[in-house]
Amino acid sequence: MKVRDLKTYRQLIYNGAENENTAIGSADGLLRALDGLNARLPPRIDYIQRLAQTPEEQIFYELLQNAHDAHSDRFHAQFDDEGILFINTGDVFTTEQPEMNENEELLAGELIGLLQNNRSPKYGNNEAIGRFGIGFKLIYNLLGGDAQRKILNDLQGPIIFSWSKLSHLEVFLRENGNNFEVQPRYVGTELPLLTKIVRTYYPANMGEKRQVLNKQEKSEIFSYRELMKFSEAFKRFYEGEAISEYAEGTAVYMPISNDVFEKLNEVVAGNLKENLQISMNLVPSIKHISIKGERINKEEATVIKLGNENRISQDAVLFLNHKPTTNFFNFFPAFNEYYGFNFVIHSYAFELPPDRQKIDWGRTENEEVLNRIADNLVEELSELITNDFEGYVKIFKSIIDREETDNFTNSTEVSGFYNKVIGFLKENVPTDKNTVRPANEVFINTSITKIEFLDFNFNADWIHPELGLDEDRFEQTLSLGVRELNIAVFLEKERNEYSDWIKKMNAEEYRQLVIDVKESEYSEKSKLKYIKTIKGTILSQEELKSADCQII
């Protein structure tokens, strides 16, 4: 099987003849072309090691992000105690002359984007969600402890196979490493890309030998043994797959240590699945995700899209049927941002540190994004009242269902966002008439007896039945200013109002009224002042003593 020539590609990157006698990582032109004239390998490796402090969970999100940006509809991750394999069905990596626009942004899909330090190839892809070029670098986190030695001395790094035709994949699965042959000077996508990235920046051909460190003799920097490890994992994945679904795509393989293997198992057993299910609402092009052979299905959510209709700059709030483990996403979770909400707030504009741990709410940009989301959410809720009242009631219930957390108490920005939305809800409480009213005009009927406010000239409405009967949210509903209204309140009304009311009752409704009075906590001080007879006459207790009639 013929594959592309990475030596020719390296020459294209820095427009110079490659010095085969220069050790990788010292003063070769490729490193200078990638990182600038003052490029040095130790600072680059230090930067990579700082990224290694991020949670192992994040690599799944970052490579899923890369898959989305490559227009993939599939993302798979498989691992054992020797290595981890990621596969997507996105656009093939290109290795021709690097293209840039006037802002010196790389064309999307350029392999050089994985080689440069802190650079991301997004030009030509307006739907890209990765921005800072650090995502792929996190793969070096999977080397575990002593990553610097493994990168510099042991030359460990990711192996990449990227294909543009189904026949490329079929041949790879059929052949072994002895049948791979570099096509001299060819770098186009008509042939597949097979490379190992050495020392985080150098794309090597299979079987290539170069001088490393201070050794006089050249070393094989991408060996047959390494290729076989990758090939074995690759073939195991496709044993149960219909390869026709993989007409193009990219596979990335990285060796891992035992401690990393254990950590990855903990990640898979933790919140990874749930967070991926939520993220699938935000990266809809990804239709199929599997982790260690388990299919991940999209979380069913009510998604309210906010603001600009452009997908990238569009904010969103996702209302779930449960409390997520974190409440803030930038396509993928900010790990330590749980505020007890029953929903997720997403924005591409949230500024997150590389480890995605916390959003810095002290940054004006993040606070402004949150304020914008609150304003736009209130606007969307107002439209829902008119256009989809049932949907409004569902979201109303979700918003008020909040659990107390220290994060919420300690964040004036997030609590301010929530209070702004709650302020709108207090003025627009759903009623049983499918209308909204201020909370102080809405009541919860704690009696079974049906009561019509109009019978008593009472300017109020009962709360919507989905809220009034929701015991789990009873206290939250009352906290809005909605009040309970017991039957005893109406027993104090004047005789004419009271009489007109109970005259309308049939026998069963009247019996229920008597039961409600008996069970009322006010029953001792609010006995039935007026009693309905079989003939429908309304008598006071004093009148009843001398009347010749029977009560119901």
mmCIF file with all atom_site columns, C-alpha atoms in Angstrom, residues 20 30 58 73 95 161 181 185 276 285 310 348 427 440 505:
data_model
loop_
_atom_site.group_PDB
_atom_site.id
_atom_site.type_symbol
_atom_site.label_atom_id
_atom_site.label_alt_id
_atom_site.label_comp_id
_atom_site.label_asym_id
_atom_site.label_entity_id
_atom_site.label_seq_id
_atom_site.pdbx_PDB_ins_code
_atom_site.Cartn_x
_atom_site.Cartn_y
_atom_site.Cartn_z
_atom_site.occupancy
_atom_site.B_iso_or_equiv
_atom_site.pdbx_formal_charge
_atom_site.auth_seq_id
_atom_site.auth_comp_id
_atom_site.auth_asym_id
_atom_site.auth_atom_id
_atom_site.pdbx_PDB_model_num
ATOM 1  C CA . GLU A 1 20  ? 19.396  14.716 7.126  1.00 0.00 ? 20  GLU A CA 1
ATOM 2  C CA . LEU A 1 30  ? 11.084  22.537 10.536 1.00 0.00 ? 30  LEU A CA 1
ATOM 3  C CA . GLN A 1 58  ? -11.010 16.170 28.621 1.00 0.00 ? 58  GLN A CA 1
ATOM 4  C CA . ASP A 1 73  ? -20.677 12.066 11.782 1.00 0.00 ? 73  ASP A CA 1
ATOM 5  C CA . THR A 1 95  ? -0.272  17.553 3.556  1.00 0.00 ? 95  THR A CA 1
ATOM 6  C CA . PHE A 1 161 ? -3.785  7.176  9.614  1.00 0.00 ? 161 PHE A CA 1
ATOM 7  C CA . GLU A 1 181 ? 5.516   1.951  0.878  1.00 0.00 ? 181 GLU A CA 1
ATOM 8  C CA . ARG A 1 185 ? 7.483   13.298 -3.386 1.00 0.00 ? 185 ARG A CA 1
ATOM 9  C CA . LEU A 1 276 ? -21.354 13.379 26.002 1.00 0.00 ? 276 LEU A CA 1
ATOM 10 C CA . SER A 1 285 ? -23.383 16.672 13.113 1.00 0.00 ? 285 SER A CA 1
ATOM 11 C CA . ASN A 1 310 ? -25.277 31.705 13.233 1.00 0.00 ? 310 ASN A CA 1
ATOM 12 C CA . TYR A 1 348 ? -19.205 29.443 22.541 1.00 0.00 ? 348 TYR A CA 1
ATOM 13 C CA . GLU A 1 427 ? -44.596 38.133 37.053 1.00 0.00 ? 427 GLU A CA 1
ATOM 14 C CA . ASN A 1 440 ? -49.428 37.437 44.303 1.00 0.00 ? 440 ASN A CA 1
ATOM 15 C CA . MET A 1 505 ? -72.998 21.920 44.184 1.00 0.00 ? 505 MET A CA 1
#
